[in-house]
Structure formats: structure tokens, C-alpha cells
Amino acid sequence: MIGAWRALPAQVQDAVLAAATTLLILGVPLLGSDTRGLTPLWGVLVCAVCAPLAVRRLLPMTAALASGAAGLLAVVLQLPQVGAWVTTAAFGSAAYHRDRGRSLPAIGATCWLVTFDLVQSWPPSSASRLVMSVAAGLSPVALGHILRLRRDQARQAVLVERAEERARIARDVHDVVGHHLSAIRLQAVGGRRGTPDDAARALDVIAEISGTALGETRRLLGLLRDDADAGTDLGALIARLSRQGLRVRLDGDIPQEWTPLEVRYAVYRIVQESLTNVMRHAGVSQARVRVVRSRGSVLVVVEDGGRAVPGDPALPEGRGVRGMRERATLLGGTLTAGPRAPHGWRVTARLPLDDGTVRRDSEGADR
């Protein structure tokens, strides 16, 4: 029943609400024994108070003012109650649905409701009655504003979540596609410069790399939020890189079931991007990867013996390093990248296991 109601267009819902409210206000007094004052004019004004609810989302302030004007006319003509609570609800709805660029200020709506309440009980019997009138005018408008702010905050949270999701997918696509395309290019260059047998082996490796890239890309695009099936096997990654000409030494603890899935996935992508950068920029064929579990965190270090030396002018940070740092930061960790002594490049990432804090080890542990 609720699902069928929510499936109706908003204007249909509002029209049904207006009709049901009209029937309720008309029907309840007629069921009683005292029907004095229930004239046709009273019935017309009841309809005039409730009918604007049909356009309360399309023309929120206009609907509220029209309903209030009909109710005020009934008070002036000293007719029985025509549904003052409907007018109050209409102004609360206007505060919720109003368009800031085209609506009257909220203070104006509040003053109108205060005036409406005072007219119904004029002259006020005491100061407390005046305070109650002000509260009666302010409450529906304030409630409408509060509900609208909560709605806007919820929408903003959804937008932020979507932006973070797009950024995460962009990082994953960059890591997967960049890594495999770099490997394919290196194999193509090597095969072109080598013997026919080298070229044949290069083509075999390219076919394997492209198949792996296609599978990872399909899996990535299908996962979006759930990384449960994403590749996290460092051993398979290093074995594949060795066939592509980069010899990688893996030391320490390979993340297994004792490591949360999001941490294993981040470790895999950080190592993959770091080794891709070694293949692209270092000019060497060897690299070292260390994965060490300490109390409450996982330390990942990727080093090479390339051309970079300490003291070189600062290199611009590429998208790959930014993506790795963002991965670490999202998990509450840290990541640094830069030249190491005597020469080469080092990427150091520390990811928490148990909570959002990262325990800092000594400089010796990082080295």
C-alpha cells in the first residue's frame, strides 16, 4: 500500500491529500448534532482552504497564502472553524518546498501566521496568549526549514559519496590500465628490437597481459562498491611482472585473511602502481617490495635502484602518486614517495588494521 502510494506522481498525491482533507473537515461537523452556521458559504470556504494543498509543491507560497486568506475570511465572517490547522500545515510545507529565489522571506510567513492566530483570538487575554500566538506562527515555518535542511544535507551527502566513488573508480582505472599498457609498450619495444624468437615471445606476453587487463577492467567496472572479488594476490602480480622483464624481490608478510579486504586491496594497488612507475621511469630491471605487519598497521615499502638521487630538484607529483596517497588516506594511513640514498626511489605506505590511527614507527623501521 505504501509502495503504491509512493509510486504515484507528486501532483496526484497532493490532489488526493487536498480532497481527503476537504472531506474530513466537511464531514466531521456534519456528523454531529449541532450544525448551526454550517452554511453553503462555510462549505465553499472549507474547499478554498484545502484546495491549495493540491499545488503545495508546485506553488508552495502561493498555496499557503491562498489557504490562509480563505481561513482569515472565515474568521472575519464569524463562520465555524474551516481548518486553521490546514493553513498552518500549508505554511510549514511552503517553508520545506519553497524556492529561495522566488519565495517570500520566512519572516513574512511567520508574521502572517502570527497575525492569523491573533485575529482568531482577538483581543489577546494576556501576555502569555500573545507569546503563544508568536510560537504558533513560528513553529510550522521553523519545522519546515529544519526538515528542508535535513533533506539538503542528505542530498549533499549522496553527492559527496558519488564524488568519492567516481574518484575511487578513476584511481582504479588509472592503476589497472596504466600498469598493463606500460607493460605492453615495453614488450612491444623489446620485441621490435630483438630477434624473431624474441618478437614471438613478446607477442605471447602481450596477449597474456591484454587478457589480464581486460579481465581486471571488467571486474572493476562490475564491482563499483564491492571489492570482494578484486585482485589482491601480490605473488601473481610479481610473477607476471617477472615475465615482463622486471625482477621483483618480495620480502615480509603477504597479506592474507588476517588483513581486512580493503587493506589487502590497497596494498595490491599501491604495489602495482609503484612497480609500474619503476618500469616507466627508473631505467632498471630490479625492484624490492617489503610488506611488514606491525601492531595495528601494515607497512609497505617499494624500492628501486634507479637514477633518482637525494637532493635532486623536486619532481612534480604525478597522478599515480596522488592516487596512492589518496588510497592510504581514505583508510586512515599515510604514504610518502621520493628519492632514497644512495640512489633510487622509495614509496612507503602505512595502513592501519584495527582503527583509524596509524602508529608511527622509528626512522629505522622505514629504512
XYZ file of C-alpha atoms in Angstrom:
367
model
C 0.000 0.000 0.000
C 2.754 2.441 0.949
C 4.758 1.449 -2.122
C 1.751 2.070 -4.384
C 1.250 5.489 -2.807
C 4.898 6.459 -3.302
C 4.703 5.322 -6.916
C 2.045 7.962 -7.673
C 3.197 11.280 -9.177
C 3.677 14.072 -6.637
C 0.840 16.163 -8.064
C -1.562 13.222 -7.815
C -0.547 12.681 -4.184
C -1.164 16.347 -3.392
C -4.560 16.314 -5.144
C -5.631 13.240 -3.150
C -4.397 14.911 0.058
C -6.406 18.065 -0.699
C -9.565 16.059 -1.436
C -9.220 13.891 1.679
C -8.625 16.945 3.890
C -11.693 18.682 2.445
C -13.908 15.649 3.059
C -12.588 15.335 6.618
C -13.292 18.968 7.575
C -16.700 18.917 5.883
C -17.752 15.542 7.206
C -16.834 15.651 10.885
C -19.072 18.658 11.818
C -21.951 17.303 9.749
C -21.870 14.062 11.721
C -22.533 15.989 14.956
C -25.849 17.160 16.317
C -25.007 20.892 16.228
C -24.890 22.102 12.609
C -25.514 25.768 13.256
C -23.558 28.025 10.929
C -22.695 25.238 8.522
C -23.934 27.212 5.539
C -23.013 26.728 1.887
C -20.606 29.668 2.250
C -18.868 27.768 5.057
C -18.528 24.751 2.764
C -17.098 26.903 -0.019
C -14.509 28.393 2.338
C -13.558 24.927 3.581
C -12.873 23.919 -0.006
C -10.949 27.180 -0.526
C -8.746 26.433 2.497
C -7.977 22.837 1.473
C -7.821 23.096 -2.335
C -4.440 24.931 -2.440
C -2.824 21.820 -0.978
C -3.086 20.343 -4.467
C -0.330 22.730 -5.638
C 1.678 22.943 -2.407
C 4.862 21.668 -4.140
C 4.363 23.440 -7.441
C 3.476 26.847 -5.928
C 4.292 26.488 -2.225
C 3.994 30.081 -1.025
C 1.021 30.858 -3.262
C -0.820 27.810 -1.914
C -0.084 28.817 1.687
C -1.245 32.411 1.180
C -4.428 31.316 -0.621
C -5.295 28.864 2.134
C -4.572 31.490 4.783
C -6.666 34.110 3.035
C -9.685 31.783 2.927
C -9.258 30.923 6.584
C -8.940 34.578 7.554
C -12.113 35.426 5.626
C -13.994 32.756 7.553
C -12.792 34.276 10.833
C -13.866 37.771 9.767
C -17.311 36.451 8.772
C -17.530 34.617 12.122
C -18.145 31.263 10.488
C -17.386 27.952 12.198
C -13.887 26.523 12.041
C -12.813 25.887 8.457
C -9.477 24.176 9.205
C -6.930 26.570 10.655
C -4.535 23.636 11.058
C -4.604 23.189 7.258
C -3.330 26.744 6.818
C -0.617 26.119 9.408
C 0.449 22.929 7.632
C 0.441 24.769 4.280
C 2.917 27.363 5.569
C 5.118 24.625 7.027
C 5.039 22.863 3.671
C 5.914 26.123 1.930
C 8.967 26.544 4.157
C 10.010 22.996 3.192
C 9.374 23.217 -0.555
C 9.958 26.892 -1.230
C 12.377 28.115 -3.888
C 14.632 30.697 -2.251
C 14.946 32.714 -5.437
C 11.199 33.233 -5.903
C 9.536 32.968 -2.470
C 8.700 35.468 0.232
C 11.095 35.565 3.200
C 10.400 33.166 6.039
C 9.917 36.089 8.410
C 6.978 37.227 6.280
C 5.307 33.826 6.505
C 5.840 33.769 10.258
C 4.296 37.238 10.667
C 1.325 36.172 8.566
C 0.690 33.155 10.781
C 1.045 35.223 13.935
C -1.498 37.709 12.572
C -3.814 34.862 11.591
C -3.678 33.409 15.103
C -4.201 36.795 16.758
C -7.239 37.565 14.595
C -8.852 34.312 15.701
C -8.407 35.164 19.387
C -8.561 38.985 19.380
C -8.146 40.715 21.715
C -5.480 38.627 23.455
C -6.433 37.912 27.034
C -2.893 38.074 28.400
C 0.769 38.363 27.514
C 1.077 34.589 27.578
C -1.599 34.379 24.876
C 0.465 36.754 22.745
C 3.543 34.579 23.275
C 1.545 31.511 22.268
C 0.447 33.250 19.073
C 4.055 34.043 18.190
C 5.055 30.451 18.890
C 2.132 29.161 16.821
C 3.274 31.309 13.902
C 6.946 30.476 14.211
C 6.750 26.721 14.841
C 5.463 25.452 11.454
C 7.868 27.662 9.498
C 10.808 26.628 11.680
C 9.853 22.954 11.366
C 9.631 23.257 7.586
C 13.070 24.864 7.444
C 14.592 22.199 9.692
C 13.165 19.391 7.563
C 14.396 21.087 4.376
C 17.901 21.470 5.831
C 17.943 17.780 6.757
C 16.834 16.904 3.236
C 19.509 19.121 1.695
C 22.165 17.607 3.957
C 21.096 14.110 2.934
C 21.275 15.057 -0.736
C 24.677 16.656 -0.223
C 25.914 13.513 1.498
C 24.785 11.467 -1.503
C 26.599 13.833 -3.876
C 29.786 13.610 -1.794
C 29.533 9.832 -1.732
C 29.097 9.737 -5.504
C 32.081 12.055 -5.992
C 34.226 9.844 -3.772
C 33.035 6.804 -5.715
C 33.960 8.419 -9.022
C 37.385 9.343 -7.644
C 37.924 5.778 -6.434
C 36.943 4.313 -9.784
C 39.210 6.806 -11.564
C 42.138 5.726 -9.385
C 41.432 2.056 -10.043
C 41.115 2.569 -13.792
C 44.355 4.570 -13.818
C 46.164 1.842 -11.906
C 44.867 -1.069 -13.978
C 45.053 0.486 -17.428
C 48.299 2.388 -16.823
C 50.080 -0.656 -15.448
C 49.129 -3.008 -18.260
C 49.600 -0.509 -21.086
C 53.083 0.283 -19.812
C 53.916 -3.414 -19.768
C 52.536 -3.910 -23.278
C 54.587 -0.984 -24.584
C 57.785 -2.324 -23.052
C 57.181 -5.747 -24.568
C 56.417 -4.232 -27.977
C 59.610 -2.138 -27.933
C 61.700 -5.117 -26.822
C 60.199 -7.437 -29.420
C 60.812 -4.944 -32.229
C 64.479 -4.622 -31.319
C 65.127 -8.337 -30.725
C 65.260 -11.482 -32.820
C 62.219 -13.146 -34.390
C 62.111 -15.512 -31.412
C 62.127 -12.533 -29.044
C 59.311 -10.961 -31.015
C 57.267 -14.163 -30.798
C 57.769 -14.330 -27.032
C 56.884 -10.662 -26.719
C 53.629 -11.244 -28.586
C 52.780 -14.125 -26.261
C 53.399 -11.917 -23.228
C 51.362 -9.086 -24.777
C 48.454 -11.486 -25.344
C 48.644 -12.592 -21.709
C 48.873 -9.012 -20.415
C 45.983 -7.801 -22.521
C 43.806 -10.705 -21.360
C 44.615 -9.941 -17.738
C 43.924 -6.224 -18.268
C 40.588 -6.988 -19.897
C 39.561 -9.246 -17.021
C 40.574 -6.736 -14.351
C 38.815 -3.896 -16.156
C 35.604 -5.880 -16.461
C 35.774 -6.865 -12.816
C 36.471 -3.269 -11.804
C 33.554 -1.836 -13.756
C 31.259 -4.505 -12.363
C 32.226 -4.050 -8.742
C 31.858 -0.299 -8.201
C 31.278 -0.507 -4.455
C 32.100 -4.116 -3.630
C 35.749 -5.067 -3.955
C 35.212 -8.601 -2.677
C 36.422 -10.222 -5.892
C 39.091 -7.670 -6.753
C 42.610 -8.976 -7.304
C 44.831 -8.868 -4.221
C 47.381 -11.592 -4.997
C 50.831 -9.990 -4.777
C 52.501 -13.259 -5.713
C 50.611 -13.448 -9.010
C 51.384 -9.771 -9.710
C 55.115 -10.251 -9.173
C 55.180 -13.444 -11.220
C 53.507 -11.632 -14.096
C 55.966 -8.742 -13.877
C 58.910 -11.138 -13.915
C 57.699 -12.463 -17.257
C 57.630 -8.876 -18.469
C 61.285 -8.307 -17.592
C 61.096 -6.741 -14.107
C 62.588 -8.906 -11.373
C 60.909 -8.178 -8.080
C 62.009 -9.417 -4.684
C 59.147 -9.802 -2.215
C 60.033 -9.830 1.491
C 57.950 -9.925 4.630
C 54.336 -10.951 5.140
C 51.954 -11.356 2.227
C 48.538 -10.035 3.391
C 46.147 -12.910 3.934
C 42.848 -13.462 5.762
C 44.151 -11.677 8.862
C 44.157 -8.443 6.869
C 40.862 -6.645 6.086
C 39.871 -6.844 2.437
C 40.084 -3.078 1.850
C 43.642 -3.067 3.238
C 44.705 -6.024 1.044
C 43.224 -4.282 -1.978
C 45.004 -1.012 -1.163
C 48.321 -2.839 -0.656
C 47.923 -4.556 -4.016
C 47.146 -1.331 -5.888
C 49.936 0.622 -4.195
C 52.488 -2.079 -5.042
C 51.146 -2.348 -8.594
C 51.331 1.398 -9.236
C 54.782 1.663 -7.639
C 56.200 -1.146 -9.780
C 54.548 0.375 -12.853
C 56.434 3.590 -12.134
C 59.660 1.576 -11.800
C 59.092 0.123 -15.264
C 58.279 3.540 -16.711
C 60.810 5.840 -15.114
C 63.546 4.090 -13.124
C 65.520 2.586 -16.013
C 66.282 -0.574 -14.002
C 65.092 -4.164 -14.129
C 65.026 -4.901 -10.419
C 62.890 -3.748 -7.502
C 62.196 -4.769 -3.934
C 58.864 -4.960 -2.126
C 58.546 -5.300 1.643
C 55.251 -5.900 3.407
C 55.565 -5.964 7.185
C 52.784 -6.334 9.720
C 53.296 -4.491 12.987
C 50.954 -3.806 15.865
C 47.826 -2.308 14.381
C 49.221 -1.494 10.939
C 50.752 -2.819 7.724
C 53.929 -1.255 6.358
C 54.517 -1.391 2.595
C 57.859 -0.316 1.093
C 58.703 -0.423 -2.629
C 62.296 0.469 -3.600
C 64.370 0.531 -6.747
C 67.951 1.458 -7.633
C 67.100 3.890 -10.388
C 68.581 7.229 -11.413
C 66.954 9.464 -8.786
C 69.262 10.717 -6.014
C 68.578 12.703 -2.832
C 68.846 16.425 -3.389
C 67.509 16.369 -6.947
C 65.103 19.214 -7.742
C 61.619 18.300 -6.640
C 59.788 16.360 -9.305
C 56.133 17.182 -9.995
C 53.861 14.694 -8.288
C 52.088 12.591 -10.871
C 48.563 11.267 -10.798
C 49.779 7.827 -9.804
C 51.433 9.045 -6.585
C 48.408 11.198 -5.769
C 46.132 8.203 -6.274
C 48.251 6.035 -3.975
C 48.271 8.717 -1.303
C 44.504 9.097 -1.552
C 44.096 5.345 -1.110
C 46.187 5.413 2.042
C 44.442 8.500 3.416
C 40.972 7.023 2.918
C 41.966 4.116 5.144
C 43.461 6.427 7.771
C 47.050 5.773 6.688
C 49.967 7.684 5.222
C 52.116 7.437 2.111
C 55.398 9.105 1.152
C 57.380 8.857 -2.078
C 60.763 10.258 -3.022
C 64.467 9.620 -3.763
C 66.471 7.416 -1.403
C 70.169 7.112 -0.640
C 72.459 6.441 -2.410
C 70.172 6.461 -5.460
C 66.769 5.185 -6.480
C 63.194 5.752 -5.419
C 61.204 4.625 -2.383
C 57.468 4.502 -1.744
C 56.457 3.944 1.882
C 52.852 3.380 2.916
C 51.443 2.571 6.327
C 47.854 1.370 6.601
C 46.002 0.814 9.891
C 44.445 -2.564 10.684
C 42.376 -2.072 13.807
C 41.326 1.581 13.868
C 41.680 4.883 12.029
C 45.006 5.777 13.651
C 48.417 4.934 12.301
C 51.193 4.122 14.715
C 54.444 5.823 13.759
C 57.494 3.601 13.783
C 61.049 4.829 14.076
C 63.048 6.040 11.120
C 64.970 2.792 11.201
C 61.817 0.777 10.573
C 61.097 2.812 7.459
C 64.587 2.247 6.193
